[in-house]
Short mmCIF file of C-alpha atoms and ligand atoms in Angstrom, two decimals:
data_model
loop_
_atom_site.label_atom_id
_atom_site.label_comp_id
_atom_site.label_asym_id
_atom_site.label_seq_id
_atom_site.Cartn_x
_atom_site.Cartn_y
_atom_site.Cartn_z
CA MET G 1433 196.89 91.82 -3.04
CA SER G 1434 198.85 89.37 -5.40
CA ASN G 1435 200.24 86.64 -3.55
CA ASN G 1436 204.03 87.35 -5.36
CA THR G 1437 203.94 90.95 -2.99
CA LYS G 1438 202.25 89.37 -0.34
CA LEU G 1439 205.05 87.18 0.05
CA HIS G 1440 207.51 90.19 -0.63
CA GLU G 1441 205.58 91.45 2.36
CA ILE G 1442 206.24 88.65 4.48
CA MET G 1443 209.52 88.16 3.60
CA SER G 1444 210.65 91.90 4.00
CA VAL G 1445 209.51 91.83 7.79
CA ASN G 1446 210.59 89.66 10.36
CA ASN G 1447 209.15 88.26 13.66
CA ASN G 1448 209.12 91.05 15.50
CA GLY G 1449 208.02 93.45 12.25
CA SER G 1450 210.55 94.67 11.82
CA SER G 1451 212.54 95.32 8.42
CA VAL G 1452 215.16 92.58 6.92
CA PHE G 1453 217.14 92.91 4.10
CA ALA G 1454 215.44 91.30 1.36
CA SER G 1455 218.31 89.17 -0.50
CA LYS G 1456 220.80 87.31 0.94
CA VAL G 1457 223.65 89.15 -1.26
CA GLY G 1458 221.97 92.13 -0.19
CA ALA G 1459 222.81 91.26 3.73
CA ILE G 1460 226.50 90.68 2.63
CA LEU G 1461 226.86 93.70 0.09
CA ALA G 1462 225.17 95.66 3.06
CA ALA G 1463 228.09 94.28 5.68
CA ALA G 1464 230.58 93.92 3.05
CA GLY G 1465 230.30 98.00 2.60
CA SER G 1466 230.51 98.89 6.45
CA ALA G 1467 233.81 97.02 6.17
CA VAL G 1468 235.14 98.22 3.94
CA GLY G 1469 236.03 101.75 4.37
CA LEU G 1470 238.89 104.63 4.76
CA GLY G 1471 240.50 101.93 6.80
CA ASN G 1472 241.40 100.06 3.54
CA ILE G 1473 242.23 102.39 1.44
CA TRP G 1474 243.65 105.15 4.12
CA ARG G 1475 244.34 103.19 7.66
CA PHE G 1476 245.72 99.80 5.89
CA PRO G 1477 248.48 101.23 3.82
CA THR G 1478 249.40 103.85 5.93
CA GLU G 1479 250.11 100.82 8.63
CA THR G 1480 251.79 98.35 6.41
CA GLY G 1481 253.58 100.96 5.21
CA ALA G 1482 255.05 101.86 8.80
CA ASN G 1483 255.50 98.30 9.80
CA GLY G 1484 257.32 96.85 6.59
CA GLY G 1485 254.80 95.66 4.00
CA ALA G 1486 254.20 91.17 3.30
CA ALA G 1487 255.03 90.32 7.04
CA PHE G 1488 252.38 92.55 8.61
CA ILE G 1489 250.16 92.18 5.80
CA LEU G 1490 250.62 87.69 6.77
CA ILE G 1491 250.23 89.14 10.77
CA TYR G 1492 247.21 90.69 9.78
CA VAL G 1493 245.37 88.19 7.76
CA PHE G 1494 246.08 85.41 10.46
CA PHE G 1495 244.27 87.37 13.19
CA MET G 1496 241.29 88.35 10.81
CA ALA G 1497 240.68 84.88 10.38
CA VAL G 1498 241.19 83.65 14.17
CA ILE G 1499 239.90 86.68 16.14
CA GLY G 1500 238.36 88.86 13.73
CA VAL G 1501 235.05 86.55 11.72
CA PRO G 1502 234.73 84.48 14.98
CA ILE G 1503 233.86 88.13 16.82
CA MET G 1504 232.01 89.07 13.63
CA VAL G 1505 230.31 85.68 13.86
CA THR G 1506 229.44 86.74 16.99
CA GLU G 1507 228.33 90.10 16.19
CA PHE G 1508 225.61 88.50 13.34
CA ALA G 1509 224.34 85.41 15.93
CA ILE G 1510 223.45 87.98 18.49
CA GLY G 1511 221.41 90.55 16.27
CA ARG G 1512 219.80 87.89 14.01
CA HIS G 1513 218.78 86.22 17.17
CA GLY G 1514 216.84 88.98 18.49
CA GLY G 1515 215.74 90.93 15.03
CA LYS G 1516 214.72 93.72 16.36
CA ASP G 1517 217.52 96.14 17.48
CA VAL G 1518 220.78 95.33 19.61
CA MET G 1519 219.16 96.10 23.53
CA HIS G 1520 216.54 93.78 22.09
CA SER G 1521 218.91 91.19 20.54
CA PHE G 1522 220.96 91.27 24.07
CA GLU G 1523 217.46 90.55 26.15
CA LYS G 1524 216.91 87.65 24.24
CA MET G 1525 220.14 85.83 23.74
CA SER G 1526 220.57 86.14 27.00
CA GLY G 1527 217.54 84.66 28.29
CA GLY G 1528 215.55 87.43 29.76
CA ARG G 1529 218.78 88.94 32.08
CA LYS G 1530 217.99 91.97 32.50
CA GLY G 1531 221.71 93.58 33.14
CA TRP G 1532 222.53 92.25 29.29
CA ARG G 1533 220.46 94.67 27.46
CA TRP G 1534 222.60 97.76 28.51
CA MET G 1535 224.61 96.13 26.32
CA GLY G 1536 222.74 97.34 23.62
CA LEU G 1537 224.04 100.91 24.62
CA LEU G 1538 227.57 100.31 23.16
CA PRO G 1539 226.50 101.16 19.52
CA VAL G 1540 224.66 104.04 20.10
CA VAL G 1541 227.14 105.62 22.69
CA ALA G 1542 230.11 104.68 19.54
CA GLY G 1543 227.68 105.26 17.13
CA PHE G 1544 227.96 108.98 17.95
CA LEU G 1545 231.58 109.01 18.20
CA VAL G 1546 232.52 106.89 15.64
CA LEU G 1547 230.42 108.56 12.81
CA SER G 1548 231.66 112.62 14.25
CA TYR G 1549 235.44 111.61 13.62
CA TYR G 1550 234.92 109.33 10.73
CA ALA G 1551 232.61 112.34 8.98
CA VAL G 1552 236.07 114.87 9.12
CA VAL G 1553 238.45 112.34 6.94
CA ALA G 1554 235.36 111.41 5.04
CA GLY G 1555 234.58 115.27 4.17
CA TRP G 1556 238.13 116.17 3.28
CA THR G 1557 237.81 113.05 0.62
CA LEU G 1558 234.81 114.62 -0.36
CA PHE G 1559 236.43 118.05 -1.11
CA TYR G 1560 239.32 115.94 -2.62
CA ALA G 1561 236.82 114.30 -5.49
CA VAL G 1562 235.48 117.71 -5.76
CA VAL G 1563 238.98 119.81 -6.76
CA ALA G 1564 239.57 116.05 -8.90
CA GLY G 1565 236.72 116.93 -10.77
CA VAL G 1566 237.09 120.09 -11.82
CA ASP G 1567 241.24 119.45 -12.55
CA GLY G 1568 242.42 121.43 -9.23
CA PHE G 1569 245.11 119.49 -9.06
CA ASP G 1570 247.08 120.43 -12.54
CA GLY G 1571 249.88 122.40 -11.89
CA MET G 1572 250.32 121.45 -8.18
CA THR G 1573 253.91 121.80 -6.77
CA SER G 1574 255.01 119.46 -3.77
CA ALA G 1575 255.53 121.87 -1.89
CA ASP G 1576 251.57 123.10 -2.95
CA PHE G 1577 249.81 120.01 -2.02
CA ALA G 1578 251.40 120.06 1.68
CA SER G 1579 250.35 123.48 2.29
CA ASP G 1580 246.81 123.46 0.40
CA PHE G 1581 246.27 120.19 2.78
CA GLU G 1582 247.46 121.92 6.05
CA LEU G 1583 244.93 124.52 4.94
CA LEU G 1584 242.53 123.47 4.65
CA SER G 1585 242.65 120.22 7.44
CA THR G 1586 243.22 123.39 9.83
CA ASP G 1587 240.25 125.66 8.17
CA PRO G 1588 237.44 127.06 11.01
CA LEU G 1589 234.68 126.54 8.13
CA LEU G 1590 235.69 124.61 5.25
CA PRO G 1591 236.12 120.86 5.98
CA ILE G 1592 232.68 121.42 8.43
CA LEU G 1593 230.70 122.15 5.44
CA TRP G 1594 232.09 119.27 3.70
CA LEU G 1595 231.98 116.56 7.07
CA ALA G 1596 228.09 117.99 7.23
CA THR G 1597 227.49 117.18 3.31
CA ILE G 1598 228.51 113.99 4.29
CA ILE G 1599 226.30 112.99 6.72
CA ILE G 1600 223.33 114.42 5.38
CA LEU G 1601 223.87 112.36 2.48
CA THR G 1602 223.94 109.54 5.28
CA VAL G 1603 220.78 110.63 6.51
CA GLY G 1604 218.86 110.30 3.60
CA VAL G 1605 219.85 107.08 2.78
CA VAL G 1606 219.11 105.85 6.24
CA ALA G 1607 216.11 107.66 6.37
CA LEU G 1608 215.05 105.60 3.66
CA GLY G 1609 214.89 102.48 5.46
CA VAL G 1610 216.55 99.10 5.14
CA GLN G 1611 215.64 97.61 1.95
CA LYS G 1612 215.30 101.43 0.07
CA GLY G 1613 217.97 103.10 0.82
CA ILE G 1614 220.83 100.83 3.20
CA GLU G 1615 220.75 97.61 1.02
CA ARG G 1616 220.02 99.54 -2.11
CA GLY G 1617 222.88 101.94 -1.62
CA ALA G 1618 225.21 99.21 -0.53
CA LYS G 1619 224.06 97.39 -4.02
CA ILE G 1620 224.75 100.07 -5.86
CA MET G 1621 228.24 101.40 -4.68
CA MET G 1622 230.04 98.59 -3.44
CA PRO G 1623 230.16 96.82 -7.30
CA LEU G 1624 230.62 100.14 -8.57
CA LEU G 1625 233.42 100.48 -5.69
CA PHE G 1626 235.03 97.36 -6.44
CA ILE G 1627 235.34 98.03 -10.50
CA PHE G 1628 236.87 101.57 -9.38
CA VAL G 1629 239.38 99.58 -7.23
CA ALA G 1630 239.79 97.41 -10.49
CA ILE G 1631 241.06 100.12 -12.94
CA LEU G 1632 243.40 101.82 -10.60
CA VAL G 1633 245.60 98.79 -10.31
CA VAL G 1634 245.60 97.68 -13.79
CA CYS G 1635 246.76 101.59 -14.41
CA SER G 1636 248.99 101.00 -11.63
CA LEU G 1637 250.37 97.82 -12.48
CA THR G 1638 252.24 99.61 -15.86
CA LEU G 1639 253.90 101.52 -13.90
CA PRO G 1640 257.61 101.82 -13.73
CA GLY G 1641 257.82 101.65 -9.59
CA ALA G 1642 255.26 98.32 -9.95
CA THR G 1643 258.15 96.21 -9.27
CA LYS G 1644 259.35 97.25 -6.11
CA GLY G 1645 255.85 97.41 -4.84
CA LEU G 1646 254.58 93.78 -5.32
CA GLU G 1647 257.92 93.10 -3.61
CA PHE G 1648 257.21 95.37 -0.58
CA LEU G 1649 253.58 94.07 -0.63
CA PHE G 1650 253.91 90.01 -0.87
CA LYS G 1651 257.74 89.65 0.08
CA PRO G 1652 257.88 89.11 3.49
CA ASP G 1653 260.85 90.32 6.23
CA PHE G 1654 259.83 88.79 8.92
CA SER G 1655 263.24 90.67 10.43
CA GLN G 1656 260.62 93.92 11.06
CA VAL G 1657 258.55 92.37 13.22
CA THR G 1658 257.87 93.18 16.77
CA GLY G 1659 255.61 92.79 19.13
CA ALA G 1660 254.45 95.86 18.07
CA THR G 1661 253.91 95.27 14.63
CA ALA G 1662 251.56 91.90 15.54
CA LEU G 1663 249.43 94.30 17.79
CA SER G 1664 249.37 96.73 15.25
CA ALA G 1665 247.75 93.85 12.94
CA MET G 1666 244.85 93.15 15.43
CA GLY G 1667 243.77 96.33 16.20
CA GLN G 1668 243.76 97.07 12.18
CA ALA G 1669 241.96 93.48 11.38
CA PHE G 1670 238.99 95.11 14.22
CA PHE G 1671 238.25 98.29 12.85
CA SER G 1672 239.03 97.68 9.23
CA LEU G 1673 235.95 95.13 9.90
CA SER G 1674 234.06 97.60 11.73
CA VAL G 1675 233.90 94.90 14.32
CA GLY G 1676 233.69 95.03 18.81
CA ILE G 1677 231.12 97.74 18.59
CA CYS G 1678 228.39 96.26 17.90
CA CYS G 1679 227.71 97.98 14.34
CA LEU G 1680 227.33 94.60 12.59
CA CYS G 1681 225.00 93.09 15.19
CA THR G 1682 222.92 96.05 14.17
CA TYR G 1683 222.69 95.29 10.08
CA ALA G 1684 222.13 91.58 11.72
CA CYS G 1685 219.02 91.76 13.06
CA TYR G 1686 217.81 92.92 9.24
CA PHE G 1687 219.46 89.70 8.42
CA ARG G 1688 216.79 86.80 7.19
CA LYS G 1689 216.68 83.50 8.95
CA ASP G 1690 218.03 81.58 6.22
CA VAL G 1691 221.45 83.88 5.68
CA ASN G 1692 223.95 81.31 6.58
CA LEU G 1693 225.88 83.34 8.90
CA ILE G 1694 229.43 81.90 9.31
CA GLN G 1695 230.09 81.79 5.27
CA ASP G 1696 228.54 85.34 5.07
CA GLY G 1697 231.66 86.95 8.11
CA VAL G 1698 234.01 84.64 6.07
CA GLN G 1699 232.99 86.03 2.69
CA VAL G 1700 232.72 90.11 4.41
CA ALA G 1701 236.33 88.98 5.76
CA THR G 1702 237.39 88.10 2.81
CA ILE G 1703 236.31 91.52 0.62
CA ASP G 1704 237.01 93.54 3.28
CA THR G 1705 241.21 92.12 2.68
CA LEU G 1706 240.83 91.92 -0.83
CA VAL G 1707 239.80 95.73 -1.44
CA ALA G 1708 242.81 96.58 1.20
CA LEU G 1709 244.87 94.55 -0.63
CA MET G 1710 244.01 95.76 -4.12
CA ALA G 1711 244.17 99.41 -2.55
CA GLY G 1712 247.48 98.40 -1.63
CA LEU G 1713 248.50 97.45 -5.38
CA VAL G 1714 247.09 101.37 -6.32
CA ILE G 1715 249.34 103.00 -3.74
CA PHE G 1716 252.38 101.22 -3.85
CA PRO G 1717 253.63 100.94 -7.11
CA ALA G 1718 252.17 104.73 -7.64
CA VAL G 1719 254.43 105.42 -4.86
CA TYR G 1720 257.57 103.93 -5.41
CA SER G 1721 257.68 105.46 -9.55
CA ILE G 1722 258.57 108.66 -7.98
CA PRO G 1723 262.69 108.71 -6.85
CA GLY G 1724 262.93 109.56 -3.18
CA MET G 1725 259.25 109.23 -2.09
CA GLU G 1726 258.16 107.09 0.92
CA PRO G 1727 254.95 104.39 1.33
CA ASP G 1728 255.03 105.14 5.20
CA ALA G 1729 254.52 108.95 5.03
CA GLY G 1730 251.63 108.77 7.44
CA PRO G 1731 248.47 110.00 7.62
CA SER G 1732 248.62 112.86 5.48
CA LEU G 1733 249.61 109.86 2.45
CA VAL G 1734 246.49 110.18 0.58
CA PHE G 1735 246.11 113.41 0.92
CA VAL G 1736 249.59 115.11 0.55
CA THR G 1737 251.67 111.95 -0.68
CA LEU G 1738 249.20 110.36 -3.45
CA PRO G 1739 248.17 113.83 -5.25
CA ASN G 1740 251.63 114.50 -5.75
CA VAL G 1741 252.65 111.32 -6.72
CA PHE G 1742 249.48 110.77 -9.59
CA GLN G 1743 250.30 114.36 -10.95
CA ARG G 1744 254.15 113.49 -11.10
CA VAL G 1745 253.71 110.04 -12.24
CA PHE G 1746 251.31 110.67 -15.58
CA GLY G 1747 252.84 114.11 -15.51
CA ASP G 1748 253.31 113.79 -19.74
CA ILE G 1749 249.51 112.75 -20.20
CA PRO G 1750 247.66 115.08 -17.98
CA LEU G 1751 244.38 113.46 -18.78
CA LEU G 1752 245.38 110.47 -17.27
CA ALA G 1753 246.41 111.98 -13.86
CA TYR G 1754 242.92 113.61 -13.96
CA LEU G 1755 241.15 110.37 -14.86
CA PHE G 1756 243.33 108.73 -12.09
CA SER G 1757 242.80 111.00 -9.04
CA LEU G 1758 239.06 111.58 -9.46
CA VAL G 1759 238.39 107.68 -10.03
CA PHE G 1760 240.58 107.53 -6.61
CA TYR G 1761 238.91 109.94 -4.74
CA LEU G 1762 235.48 108.80 -5.65
CA LEU G 1763 236.11 105.31 -4.41
CA LEU G 1764 237.51 107.08 -1.41
CA VAL G 1765 233.74 108.84 -0.93
CA MET G 1766 231.87 105.71 -1.69
CA ALA G 1767 233.83 103.64 0.43
CA ALA G 1768 233.07 106.78 2.94
CA LEU G 1769 229.93 106.45 2.95
CA THR G 1770 228.87 102.41 3.00
CA SER G 1771 230.95 102.78 6.24
CA SER G 1772 229.17 105.63 7.30
CA ILE G 1773 225.74 104.51 7.08
CA SER G 1774 226.09 101.69 9.05
CA MET G 1775 227.44 104.21 11.74
CA LEU G 1776 224.74 106.40 11.47
CA GLU G 1777 222.49 103.39 11.42
CA MET G 1778 223.95 102.61 14.44
CA SER G 1779 222.29 104.88 16.79
CA ALA G 1780 219.49 106.02 14.69
CA SER G 1781 217.63 102.55 15.37
CA TYR G 1782 218.37 102.75 18.81
CA PHE G 1783 215.72 105.47 18.53
CA HIS G 1784 213.62 104.38 15.71
CA GLU G 1785 213.06 100.63 17.33
CA GLU G 1786 213.42 101.62 21.11
CA LEU G 1787 212.01 104.93 21.44
CA ARG G 1788 209.79 104.40 18.20
CA VAL G 1789 210.41 107.63 16.59
CA SER G 1790 210.56 107.66 13.10
CA ARG G 1791 213.24 106.26 10.79
CA PRO G 1792 213.65 109.26 8.55
CA VAL G 1793 213.56 111.68 12.01
CA ALA G 1794 215.73 109.28 14.41
CA ALA G 1795 218.29 109.39 11.36
CA SER G 1796 218.23 113.29 10.91
CA LEU G 1797 218.09 113.89 15.27
CA VAL G 1798 221.71 111.48 15.01
CA GLY G 1799 222.98 113.64 11.89
CA MET G 1800 222.64 117.00 13.49
CA VAL G 1801 224.14 115.83 16.86
CA CYS G 1802 227.32 114.44 14.83
CA ILE G 1803 228.17 117.82 12.93
CA VAL G 1804 228.05 119.60 15.98
CA LEU G 1805 230.43 116.80 17.59
CA GLY G 1806 232.64 116.32 14.03
CA SER G 1807 232.45 120.31 14.01
CA VAL G 1808 234.44 120.19 16.70
CA CYS G 1809 236.77 117.27 15.50
CA SER G 1810 237.25 119.19 12.78
CA LEU G 1811 238.11 122.19 14.43
CA SER G 1812 240.95 119.72 17.38
CA PHE G 1813 243.28 120.65 13.53
CA GLY G 1814 242.89 124.33 13.24
CA VAL G 1815 241.84 127.24 15.94
CA TRP G 1816 241.46 123.96 19.09
CA SER G 1817 244.50 122.23 18.62
CA ASP G 1818 245.58 123.35 21.97
CA VAL G 1819 242.45 122.48 23.73
CA THR G 1820 242.71 118.50 25.07
CA VAL G 1821 241.38 116.18 27.39
CA PHE G 1822 244.07 113.96 28.72
CA GLY G 1823 246.62 115.29 26.88
CA LEU G 1824 244.74 114.45 23.06
CA GLY G 1825 242.90 116.69 20.58
CA PHE G 1826 239.13 115.97 20.29
CA PHE G 1827 239.93 114.13 16.64
CA ASP G 1828 241.85 111.83 18.71
CA LEU G 1829 240.33 111.23 21.34
CA PHE G 1830 237.02 110.13 19.61
CA ASP G 1831 239.38 107.71 17.51
CA PHE G 1832 241.28 106.65 21.13
CA LEU G 1833 237.71 106.54 23.12
CA VAL G 1834 236.36 104.20 20.07
CA ALA G 1835 239.38 102.42 18.32
CA LYS G 1836 241.69 100.99 21.63
CA LEU G 1837 238.82 101.39 24.37
CA LEU G 1838 235.34 100.43 23.02
CA MET G 1839 236.02 98.30 20.38
CA PRO G 1840 238.40 95.91 22.25
CA LEU G 1841 236.22 95.73 25.55
CA GLY G 1842 233.06 95.27 23.53
CA SER G 1843 234.89 92.47 21.61
CA LEU G 1844 235.67 90.46 25.30
CA ALA G 1845 232.49 91.49 26.67
CA MET G 1846 230.71 89.72 23.56
CA CYS G 1847 232.85 86.73 23.64
CA ILE G 1848 232.37 86.39 27.27
CA PHE G 1849 229.06 86.69 26.56
CA VAL G 1850 228.22 84.48 23.62
CA GLY G 1851 231.28 82.11 24.89
CA TRP G 1852 230.25 81.54 28.23
CA VAL G 1853 227.28 83.26 29.74
CA VAL G 1854 224.34 82.23 26.55
CA ASP G 1855 222.76 79.10 26.81
CA GLU G 1856 225.12 76.68 24.37
CA SER G 1857 221.69 75.58 22.33
CA LYS G 1858 221.18 78.97 20.75
CA VAL G 1859 224.32 79.35 19.35
CA ARG G 1860 224.92 76.68 18.08
CA GLU G 1861 221.05 76.73 16.23
CA GLU G 1862 221.89 80.52 14.97
CA LEU G 1863 224.86 79.28 13.55
CA THR G 1864 223.80 76.36 12.43
CA ASN G 1865 220.45 77.73 10.65
CA GLY G 1866 219.05 74.78 13.25
CA GLY G 1867 221.58 72.03 12.86
CA THR G 1868 221.22 71.92 8.50
CA VAL G 1869 224.82 74.47 8.10
CA ASN G 1870 228.38 74.46 9.62
CA THR G 1871 227.91 71.77 11.80
CA ARG G 1872 231.60 70.87 11.63
CA ILE G 1873 233.42 74.06 11.49
CA TYR G 1874 231.25 75.09 14.48
CA PRO G 1875 232.84 73.60 17.17
CA VAL G 1876 236.27 75.31 15.82
CA TYR G 1877 234.24 78.79 15.81
CA LEU G 1878 233.31 78.24 19.64
CA PHE G 1879 236.61 77.59 20.43
CA LEU G 1880 238.04 80.42 19.18
CA VAL G 1881 235.29 82.37 21.30
CA ARG G 1882 235.65 80.91 24.23
CA TYR G 1883 239.58 80.69 24.42
CA VAL G 1884 241.45 82.65 21.57
CA ALA G 1885 239.82 85.98 20.83
CA PRO G 1886 239.56 86.26 24.41
CA VAL G 1887 243.16 86.49 25.15
CA GLY G 1888 244.20 88.15 22.20
CA ILE G 1889 241.82 90.78 22.78
CA LEU G 1890 243.23 91.13 26.32
CA LEU G 1891 246.71 90.93 24.99
CA ILE G 1892 245.67 94.51 21.98
CA PHE G 1893 244.49 95.80 25.07
CA ILE G 1894 246.89 95.95 27.71
CA ASN G 1895 249.38 96.91 24.60
CA GLU G 1896 247.09 99.82 23.49
CA LEU G 1897 246.23 101.14 27.08
CA TRP G 1898 249.74 101.01 28.56
CA GLY G 1899 252.06 99.38 25.79
N1 LIG Z 3115 235.36 99.36 8.99
C1 LIG Z 3115 235.26 100.94 8.77
C2 LIG Z 3115 236.43 100.76 7.44
O1 LIG Z 3115 237.68 100.01 7.66
C3 LIG Z 3115 235.43 101.68 9.73
C4 LIG Z 3115 233.73 101.23 10.70
C5 LIG Z 3115 234.23 101.00 11.80
C6 LIG Z 3115 232.01 100.45 9.95
C7 LIG Z 3115 233.60 101.28 12.85
C8 LIG Z 3115 231.63 100.80 10.79
C9 LIG Z 3115 232.25 100.55 12.76
O2 LIG Z 3115 236.80 102.21 7.19
#
């Protein structure tokens, strides 16, 4: 074996014998791939639209910086310290306090739940990408867009086939492993995604509604801000960064020892916010170019308002309407896939690392269960729409459990764990790479994670549950 190959092999497994991301760029892109998802392109514009635009964005960025990034970095530290899987990481970081090991079940459970309902929306986007590809939107009236989306989302079979396709693609990537699957997938899809969104921004800014769209995005009107706006901004920051359910902790188990965790966290959050803002720059100028369209159309924004707007706004040049829609939905599919990969990995890595099941079998098993659970979520839009648990249909129930219960509670537990339980020297060691980096910013991190983040999270949690 040549020296080079040997070196490569040493670099691609860590001290526990598990895989690692081969490059620092790969580690950042994989984490950014998890963060950048439907949350940026679908949920962010909707939330911004519903909460009055720029003022919401400023508050969102603030929470991202003082709460989102510290929790992300905390997840990185726990994961990388263990280097195998989340269960092992909590145990090792706690210094052998066995009870904390069970925190490792959080990503396993949350992974099943989040992938199951996320795949429903991801499946719709894949269907729309295919329809856009065969020029199926051409000639549709505004009313057609609304009724077609209703038909798709309530159909008993069609959305299930599409969500299963998304999950099978996801299983394929995860089964290939950390370097050949997850890292390579992120390295291909993230740059493409960036190029696609940049092309769409340029096109959108030439539209007649551009000035109004820009004003909406960048001119803050603080009279619109209430307590509820602030709290939605915090909720959006959590979901968008994928923090709180140990998803990034799972990926951090595969980070090399020389990755600068604080710098990585800041970079991932910056990429995530940039893509969300760029998605806003695509959507709002387009929406404002058609008289009578409103940006706060709720979740149907992406599946009813936008395809309609794209047809109207480029009405004179059908080729442009075709290309714009196609690139937009492909962008959504890629964003959804890089996130769904991280969701499947959350559960699959447990079966692979802890229960010693091979990676392809672990990924397939998790995928199969998610297809079944996802079908249940999909049916809750149609034939099972009157079946409810605690007053919520299955899709909404899964979303509630993940975004409103597990994310805040998981984040709180991690802040307490790292801020108050763990031997502080271990945290310092991870975040400063043994005293070589970040030594000045580290005390700021510690303050945020001990005091600011837990108080902020308690506030969202109380508001989300009883507000
Ligand atoms: N952050 C992803 C998005 O914006 C969603 C996600 C949540 C991904 C939780 C992984 C874990 O779409």
